[in-house]
Every structure is written in structure tokens, then in C-alpha cells.
mmCIF file of C-alpha atoms in Angstrom:
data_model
loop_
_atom_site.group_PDB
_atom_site.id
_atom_site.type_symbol
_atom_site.label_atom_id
_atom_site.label_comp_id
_atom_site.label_asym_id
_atom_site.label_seq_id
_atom_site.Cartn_x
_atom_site.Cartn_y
_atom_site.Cartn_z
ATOM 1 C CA UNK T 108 6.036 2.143 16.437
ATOM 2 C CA UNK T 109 9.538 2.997 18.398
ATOM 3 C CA UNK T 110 11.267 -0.401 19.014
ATOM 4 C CA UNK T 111 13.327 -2.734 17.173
ATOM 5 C CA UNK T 112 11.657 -4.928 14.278
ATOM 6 C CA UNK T 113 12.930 -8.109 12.687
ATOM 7 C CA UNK T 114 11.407 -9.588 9.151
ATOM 8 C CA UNK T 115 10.793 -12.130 8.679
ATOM 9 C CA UNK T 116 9.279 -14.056 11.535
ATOM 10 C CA UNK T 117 9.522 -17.017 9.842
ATOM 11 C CA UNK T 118 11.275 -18.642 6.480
ATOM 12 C CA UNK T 119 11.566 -21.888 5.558
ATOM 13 C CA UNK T 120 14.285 -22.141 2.955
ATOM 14 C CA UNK T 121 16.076 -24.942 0.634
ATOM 15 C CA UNK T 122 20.047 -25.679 0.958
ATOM 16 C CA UNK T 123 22.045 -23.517 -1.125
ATOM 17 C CA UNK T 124 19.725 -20.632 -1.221
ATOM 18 C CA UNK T 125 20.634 -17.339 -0.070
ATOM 19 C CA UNK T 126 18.403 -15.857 2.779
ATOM 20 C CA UNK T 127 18.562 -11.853 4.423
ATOM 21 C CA UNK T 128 17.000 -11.468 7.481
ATOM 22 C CA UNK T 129 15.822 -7.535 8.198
ATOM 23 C CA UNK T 130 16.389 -5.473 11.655
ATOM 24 C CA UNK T 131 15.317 -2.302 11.812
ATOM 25 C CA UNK T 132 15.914 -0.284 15.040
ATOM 26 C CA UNK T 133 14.016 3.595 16.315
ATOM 27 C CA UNK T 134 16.279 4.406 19.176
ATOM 28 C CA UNK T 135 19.138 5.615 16.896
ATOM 29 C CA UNK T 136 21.220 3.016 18.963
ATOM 30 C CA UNK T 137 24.636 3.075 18.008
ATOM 31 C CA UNK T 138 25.314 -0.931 18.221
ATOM 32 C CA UNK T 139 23.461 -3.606 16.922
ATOM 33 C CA UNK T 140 23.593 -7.101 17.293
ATOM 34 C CA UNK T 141 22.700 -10.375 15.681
ATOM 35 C CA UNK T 142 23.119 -13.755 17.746
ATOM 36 C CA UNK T 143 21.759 -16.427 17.177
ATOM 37 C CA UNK T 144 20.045 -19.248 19.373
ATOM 38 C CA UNK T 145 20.365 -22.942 19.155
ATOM 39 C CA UNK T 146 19.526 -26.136 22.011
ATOM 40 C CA UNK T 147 22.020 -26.756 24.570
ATOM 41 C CA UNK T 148 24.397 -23.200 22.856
ATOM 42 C CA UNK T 149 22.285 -20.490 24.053
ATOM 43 C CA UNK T 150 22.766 -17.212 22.457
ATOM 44 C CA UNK T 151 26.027 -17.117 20.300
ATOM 45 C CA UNK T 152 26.873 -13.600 18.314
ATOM 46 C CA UNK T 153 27.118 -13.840 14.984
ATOM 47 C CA UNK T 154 28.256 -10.338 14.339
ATOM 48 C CA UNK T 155 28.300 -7.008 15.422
ATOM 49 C CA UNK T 156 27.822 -3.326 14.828
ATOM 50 C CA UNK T 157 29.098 -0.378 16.616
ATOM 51 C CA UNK T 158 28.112 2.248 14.092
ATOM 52 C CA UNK T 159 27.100 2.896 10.172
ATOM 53 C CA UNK T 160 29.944 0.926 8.421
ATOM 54 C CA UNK T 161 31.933 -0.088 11.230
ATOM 55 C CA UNK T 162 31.074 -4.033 11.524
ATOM 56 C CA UNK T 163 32.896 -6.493 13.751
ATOM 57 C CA UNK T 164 32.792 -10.168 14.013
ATOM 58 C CA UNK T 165 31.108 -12.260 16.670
ATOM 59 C CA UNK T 166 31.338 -15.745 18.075
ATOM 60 C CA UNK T 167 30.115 -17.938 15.070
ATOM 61 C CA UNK T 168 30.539 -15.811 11.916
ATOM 62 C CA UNK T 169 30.924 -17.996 9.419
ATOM 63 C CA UNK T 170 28.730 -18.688 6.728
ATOM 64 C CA UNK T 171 27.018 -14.769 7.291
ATOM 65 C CA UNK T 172 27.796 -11.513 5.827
ATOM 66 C CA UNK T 173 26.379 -8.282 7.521
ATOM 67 C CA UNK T 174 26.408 -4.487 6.454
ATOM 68 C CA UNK T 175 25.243 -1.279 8.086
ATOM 69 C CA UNK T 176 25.195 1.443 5.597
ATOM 70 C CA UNK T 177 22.247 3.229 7.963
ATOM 71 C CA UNK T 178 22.486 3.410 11.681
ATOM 72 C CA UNK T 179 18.472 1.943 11.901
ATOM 73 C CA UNK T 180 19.255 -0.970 9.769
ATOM 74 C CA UNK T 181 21.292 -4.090 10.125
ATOM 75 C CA UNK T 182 20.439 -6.846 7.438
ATOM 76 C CA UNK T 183 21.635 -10.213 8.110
ATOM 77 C CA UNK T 184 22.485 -12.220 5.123
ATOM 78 C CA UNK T 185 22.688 -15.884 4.529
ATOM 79 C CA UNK T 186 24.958 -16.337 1.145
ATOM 80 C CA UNK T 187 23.901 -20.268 0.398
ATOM 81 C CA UNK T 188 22.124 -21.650 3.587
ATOM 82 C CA UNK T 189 23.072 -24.917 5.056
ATOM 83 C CA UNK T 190 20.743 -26.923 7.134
ATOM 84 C CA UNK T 191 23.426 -26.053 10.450
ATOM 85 C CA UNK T 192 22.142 -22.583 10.482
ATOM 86 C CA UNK T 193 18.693 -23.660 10.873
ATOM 87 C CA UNK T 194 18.080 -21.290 14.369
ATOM 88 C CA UNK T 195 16.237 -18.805 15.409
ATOM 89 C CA UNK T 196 17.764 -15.164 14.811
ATOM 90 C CA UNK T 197 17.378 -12.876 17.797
ATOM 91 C CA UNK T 198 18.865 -9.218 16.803
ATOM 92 C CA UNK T 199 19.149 -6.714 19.094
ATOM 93 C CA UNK T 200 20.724 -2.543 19.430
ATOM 94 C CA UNK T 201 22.152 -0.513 22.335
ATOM 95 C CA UNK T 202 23.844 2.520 23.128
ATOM 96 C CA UNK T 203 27.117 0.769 24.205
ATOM 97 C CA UNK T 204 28.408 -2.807 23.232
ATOM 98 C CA UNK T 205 28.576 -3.892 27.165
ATOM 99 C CA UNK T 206 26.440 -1.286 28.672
ATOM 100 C CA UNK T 207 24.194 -4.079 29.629
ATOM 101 C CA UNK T 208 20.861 -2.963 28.251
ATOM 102 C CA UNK T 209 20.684 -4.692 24.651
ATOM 103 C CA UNK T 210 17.215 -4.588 23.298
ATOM 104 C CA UNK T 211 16.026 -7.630 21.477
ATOM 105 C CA UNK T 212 13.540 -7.982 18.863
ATOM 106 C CA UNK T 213 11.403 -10.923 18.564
ATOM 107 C CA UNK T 214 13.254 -13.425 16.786
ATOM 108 C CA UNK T 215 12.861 -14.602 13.430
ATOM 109 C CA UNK T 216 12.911 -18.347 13.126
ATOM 110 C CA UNK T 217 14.689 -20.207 10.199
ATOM 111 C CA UNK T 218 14.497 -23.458 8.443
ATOM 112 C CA UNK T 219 16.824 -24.382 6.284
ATOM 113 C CA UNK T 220 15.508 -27.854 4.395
ATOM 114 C CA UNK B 24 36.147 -23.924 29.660
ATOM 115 C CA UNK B 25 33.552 -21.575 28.664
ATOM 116 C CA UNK B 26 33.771 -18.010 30.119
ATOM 117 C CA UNK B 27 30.411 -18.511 31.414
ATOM 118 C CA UNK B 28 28.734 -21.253 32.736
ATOM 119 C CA UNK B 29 25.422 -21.686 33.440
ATOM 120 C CA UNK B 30 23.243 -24.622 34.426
ATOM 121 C CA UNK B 31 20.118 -25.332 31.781
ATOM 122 C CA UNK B 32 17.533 -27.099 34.059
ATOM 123 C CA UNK B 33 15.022 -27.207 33.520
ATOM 124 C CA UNK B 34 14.554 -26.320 37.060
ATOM 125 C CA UNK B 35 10.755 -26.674 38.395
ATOM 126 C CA UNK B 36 9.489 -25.521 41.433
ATOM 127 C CA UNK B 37 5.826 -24.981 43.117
ATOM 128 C CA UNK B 38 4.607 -21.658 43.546
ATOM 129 C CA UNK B 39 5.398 -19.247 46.610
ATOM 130 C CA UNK B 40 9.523 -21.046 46.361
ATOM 131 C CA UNK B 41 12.528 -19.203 46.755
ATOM 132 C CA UNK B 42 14.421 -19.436 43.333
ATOM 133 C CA UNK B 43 18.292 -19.934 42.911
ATOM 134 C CA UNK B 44 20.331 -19.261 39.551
ATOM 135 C CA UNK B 45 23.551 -19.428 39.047
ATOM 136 C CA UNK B 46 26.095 -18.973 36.939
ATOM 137 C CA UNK B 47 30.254 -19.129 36.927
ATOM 138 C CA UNK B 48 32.583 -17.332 35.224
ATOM 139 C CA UNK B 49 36.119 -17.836 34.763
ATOM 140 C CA UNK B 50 37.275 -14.205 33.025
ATOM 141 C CA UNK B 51 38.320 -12.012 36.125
ATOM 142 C CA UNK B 52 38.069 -9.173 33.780
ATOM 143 C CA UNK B 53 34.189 -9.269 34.078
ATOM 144 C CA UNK B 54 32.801 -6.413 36.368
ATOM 145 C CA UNK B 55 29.344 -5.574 34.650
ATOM 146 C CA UNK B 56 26.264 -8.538 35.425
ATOM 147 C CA UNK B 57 23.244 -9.007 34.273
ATOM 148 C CA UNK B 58 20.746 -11.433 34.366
ATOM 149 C CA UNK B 59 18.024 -11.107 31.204
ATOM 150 C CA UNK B 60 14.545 -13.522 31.290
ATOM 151 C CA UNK B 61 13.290 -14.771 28.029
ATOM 152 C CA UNK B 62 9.787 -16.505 27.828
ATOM 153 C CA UNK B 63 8.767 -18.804 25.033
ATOM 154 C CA UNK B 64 9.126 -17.278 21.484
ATOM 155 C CA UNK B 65 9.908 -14.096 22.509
ATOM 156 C CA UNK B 66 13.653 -12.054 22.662
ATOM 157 C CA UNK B 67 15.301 -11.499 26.320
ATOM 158 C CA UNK B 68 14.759 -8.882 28.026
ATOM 159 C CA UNK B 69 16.840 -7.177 31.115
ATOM 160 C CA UNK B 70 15.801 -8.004 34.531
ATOM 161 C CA UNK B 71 18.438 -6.806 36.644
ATOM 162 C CA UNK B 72 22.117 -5.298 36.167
ATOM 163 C CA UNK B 73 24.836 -4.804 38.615
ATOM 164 C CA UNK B 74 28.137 -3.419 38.773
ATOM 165 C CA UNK B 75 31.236 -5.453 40.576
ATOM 166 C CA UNK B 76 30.579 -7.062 43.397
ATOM 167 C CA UNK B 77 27.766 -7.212 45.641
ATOM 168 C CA UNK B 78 23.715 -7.199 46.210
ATOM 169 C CA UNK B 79 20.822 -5.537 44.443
ATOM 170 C CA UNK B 80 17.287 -5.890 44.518
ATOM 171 C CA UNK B 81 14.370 -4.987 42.666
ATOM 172 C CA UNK B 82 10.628 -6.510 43.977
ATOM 173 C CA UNK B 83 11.145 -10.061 44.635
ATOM 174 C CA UNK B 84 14.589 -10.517 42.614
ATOM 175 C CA UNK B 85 17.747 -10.194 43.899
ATOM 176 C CA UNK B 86 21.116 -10.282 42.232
ATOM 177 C CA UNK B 87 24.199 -11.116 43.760
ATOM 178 C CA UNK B 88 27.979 -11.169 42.637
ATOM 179 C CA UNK B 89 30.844 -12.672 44.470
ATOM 180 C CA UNK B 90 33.972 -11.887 42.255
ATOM 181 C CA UNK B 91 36.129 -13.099 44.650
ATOM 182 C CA UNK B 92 34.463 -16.810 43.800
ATOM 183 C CA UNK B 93 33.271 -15.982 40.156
ATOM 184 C CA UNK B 94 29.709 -16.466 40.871
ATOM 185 C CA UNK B 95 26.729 -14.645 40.343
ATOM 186 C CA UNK B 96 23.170 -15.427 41.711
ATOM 187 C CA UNK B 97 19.953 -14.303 41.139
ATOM 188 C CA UNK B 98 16.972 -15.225 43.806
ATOM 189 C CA UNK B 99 13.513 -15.329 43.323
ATOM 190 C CA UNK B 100 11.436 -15.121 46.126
ATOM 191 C CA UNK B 101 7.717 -16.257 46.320
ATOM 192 C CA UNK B 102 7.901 -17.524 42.880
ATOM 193 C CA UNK B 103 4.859 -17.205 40.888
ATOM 194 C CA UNK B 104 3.840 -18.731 37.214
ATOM 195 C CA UNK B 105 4.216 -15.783 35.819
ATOM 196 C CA UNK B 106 7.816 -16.195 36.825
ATOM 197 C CA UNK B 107 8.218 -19.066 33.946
ATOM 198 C CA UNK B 108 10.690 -17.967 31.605
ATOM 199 C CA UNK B 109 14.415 -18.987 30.448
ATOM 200 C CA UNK B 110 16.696 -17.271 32.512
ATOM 201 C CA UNK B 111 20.179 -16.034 31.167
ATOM 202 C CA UNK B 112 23.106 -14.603 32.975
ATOM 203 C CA UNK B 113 25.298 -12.379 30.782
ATOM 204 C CA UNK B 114 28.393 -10.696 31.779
ATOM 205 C CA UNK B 115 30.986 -7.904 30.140
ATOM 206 C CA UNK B 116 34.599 -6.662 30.998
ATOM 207 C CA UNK B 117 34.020 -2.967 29.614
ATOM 208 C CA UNK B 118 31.360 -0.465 29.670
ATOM 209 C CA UNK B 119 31.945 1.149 25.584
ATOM 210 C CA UNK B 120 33.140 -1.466 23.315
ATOM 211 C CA UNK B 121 33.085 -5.389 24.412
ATOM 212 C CA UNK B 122 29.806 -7.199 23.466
ATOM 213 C CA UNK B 123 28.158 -9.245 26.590
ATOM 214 C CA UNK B 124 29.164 -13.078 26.987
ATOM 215 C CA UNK B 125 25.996 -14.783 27.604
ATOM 216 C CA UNK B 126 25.163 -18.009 29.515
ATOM 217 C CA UNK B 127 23.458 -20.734 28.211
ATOM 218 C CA UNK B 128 19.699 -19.780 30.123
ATOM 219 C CA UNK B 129 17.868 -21.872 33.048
ATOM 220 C CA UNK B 130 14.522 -23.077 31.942
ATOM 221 C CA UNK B 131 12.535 -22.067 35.214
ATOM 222 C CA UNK B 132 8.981 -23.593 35.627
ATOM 223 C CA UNK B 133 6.525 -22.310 38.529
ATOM 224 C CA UNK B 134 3.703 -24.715 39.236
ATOM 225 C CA UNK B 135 0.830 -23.816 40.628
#
């Protein structure tokens, strides 16, 4: 299906461990996102994309590492989790970075024990 | 100060109310608006966008920008359940290569 696809939905995880979190995008969008979304921060950008290996980063990078080696795909990787970046993960693509229309996918939600 | 600010509520109302949201900015910079709605467990999604400054409307939403001030609005009118949702301003200086700055999101409830 066309549309913009995050895996997992869930994961519960221990300290320490290292966690990727998948978005896969069908629009051939050039940007993608990844923010994240936490009680009483709202949505906070984690990092950025504006094309295949062009990544930029966000409001609260630390602690992640992102690549982009194909447009579609924009893996979100947690090197050794902490219990602070328990969240949910809300990814998202457009055509331009501030263009307005950024297309979300559902979210995955993470627990880090 | 945050670039954007944006009360969280939670804000309830009863159905058929006219809905206010509101958020601030302080970068003058800013000239493209949107507001997205989010409803529980799902991603946000774009309700309205506007350019500089002035009024648009779509159905029963209306989105307003006073630059002059730094405010932007957007109005529900004859709210309806349905119309429960987290509501989040976002805001950008450039139309190619500056990521939105979001709000923080109104929690909007619309009792019946």
C-alpha cells in the first residue's frame, strides 16, 4: 500500500541495548523526518533527511544515529537505549523540509526498562 | 522563550461550541502556518495551511495569522465529538530547506 510505514509498533527494550526503528516511505518524498513525542514537549526532531545520504540534525539528537542510503528508507537507530528515550517515535516524509505537508506514519511506541 | 508557544489544555467544551486555539511565536522570520490534528495513537495529520498573514477557511475551521502580533488562531465552529483530537500549531521561515517548529498540541475534548 502507498503511504509511509513504521516497524515496529511497539518494543519494549532493556537499558543498554541497541534498538532500530524502520520507516519506509512510497511517495519518493525527498525529506524524511523522525521526531519524537514526549508529555508536556510535544513533537521534538530528532533528525532529518533531505535526500539519500544527505542527513541533518534535529532538535534532540543525541543518543540516535540515522542513515539514508535509499530515498524510501530512513532507519532510526538507538546505539545503547536509556530509559529517557522511552517515547513514542512518529516519522514522517515530504517533498520540501517546510512545505508544510509532512506525512506521518503511525508511531511506534518504545519502552526502554 | 520557545519559538512557539502553545497552550496544552486540555480544553473541553460541549458540542455545537465555537473553538479557539492559539498559539505565539516569537521568530518574525515565520511566514508559512499550519495547524495539524492528531487523535489518540495515531500520527498528525494537516488540517489547514496558510501563507503570511491573514484568514482561511475550510468547512467549519478557520485559520487566522496576525504577524504583526505573532499569533495564530484556529476556530472551530459547531464543534462536534468527532472534533476530539490534539491540536498542534506548527510554523516555518522557508518554503525548501527549514524543518517546521512545532507547538506543544491542545488536547481538545467535545462533549456531547
Amino acid at each position: 500500500d502507498a503511504g509511509i510505514t513504521q516497524s515496529p509498533r511497539y518494543k519494549i527494550t532493556e537499558t543498554g541495548r541497541q534498538v532500530t526503528l524502520m520507516c519506509h516511505q512510497t511517495w519518493s518524498h525527498s525529506y524524511m523526518f523522525w521526531y519524537r513525542q514526549d508529555l508536556g514537549h510535544g513533537l521534538r526532531l530528532i533528525y532529518y533527511s533531505a535526500a539519500a545520504d544527505i542527513t541533518d540534525k534535529g532538535e534532540v539528537p543525541d543518543g540516535y544515529v540515522v542513515s539514508r542510503s535509499k530515498t524510501e528508507n530512513f532507519p532510526l537507530t538507538l546505539e545503547s537505549a536509556t530509559r529517557s528515550q522511552t517515547s513514542v517515535y512518529f516519522c514522517a516524509s515530504s517533498r520540501g523540509a517546510g512545505t508544510g505537508e509532512l506525512f506521518f506514519g503511525e508511531g511506534s511506541r518504545l519502552t526502554v526498562l | 522563550q520557545k519559538e512557539v508557544e502553545q497552550d496544552p489544555g486540555p480544553l473541553s467544551v460541549p458540542e455545537g461550541a465555537i473553538v479557539s486555539l492559539n498559539c505565539t511565536y516569537s521568530n518574525s522570520a515565520f511566514q508559512y502556518f499550519m495547524w495539524y490534528r492528531q487523535y489518540s495513537r495515531k500520527g498528525p495529520e494537516l488540517l489547514m495551511y496558510t501563507y503570511s498573514s491573514g484568514n482561511k477557511e475550510d468547512g467549519r475551521f478557520t485559520a487566522q495569522v496576525d504577524k504583526s502580533s505573532k499569533y495564530i488562531s484556529l476556530f472551530i465552529r459547531d464543534s462536534q465529538p468527532s472534533d476530539s483530537a490534539t491540536y498542534l500549531c506548527a510554523m516555518s521561515a522557508y518554503s525548501g530547506n527549514t524543518p517546521l517548529v512545532f507547538g506543544k498540541g491542545t488536547r481538545l475534548s467535545v462533549i456531547a
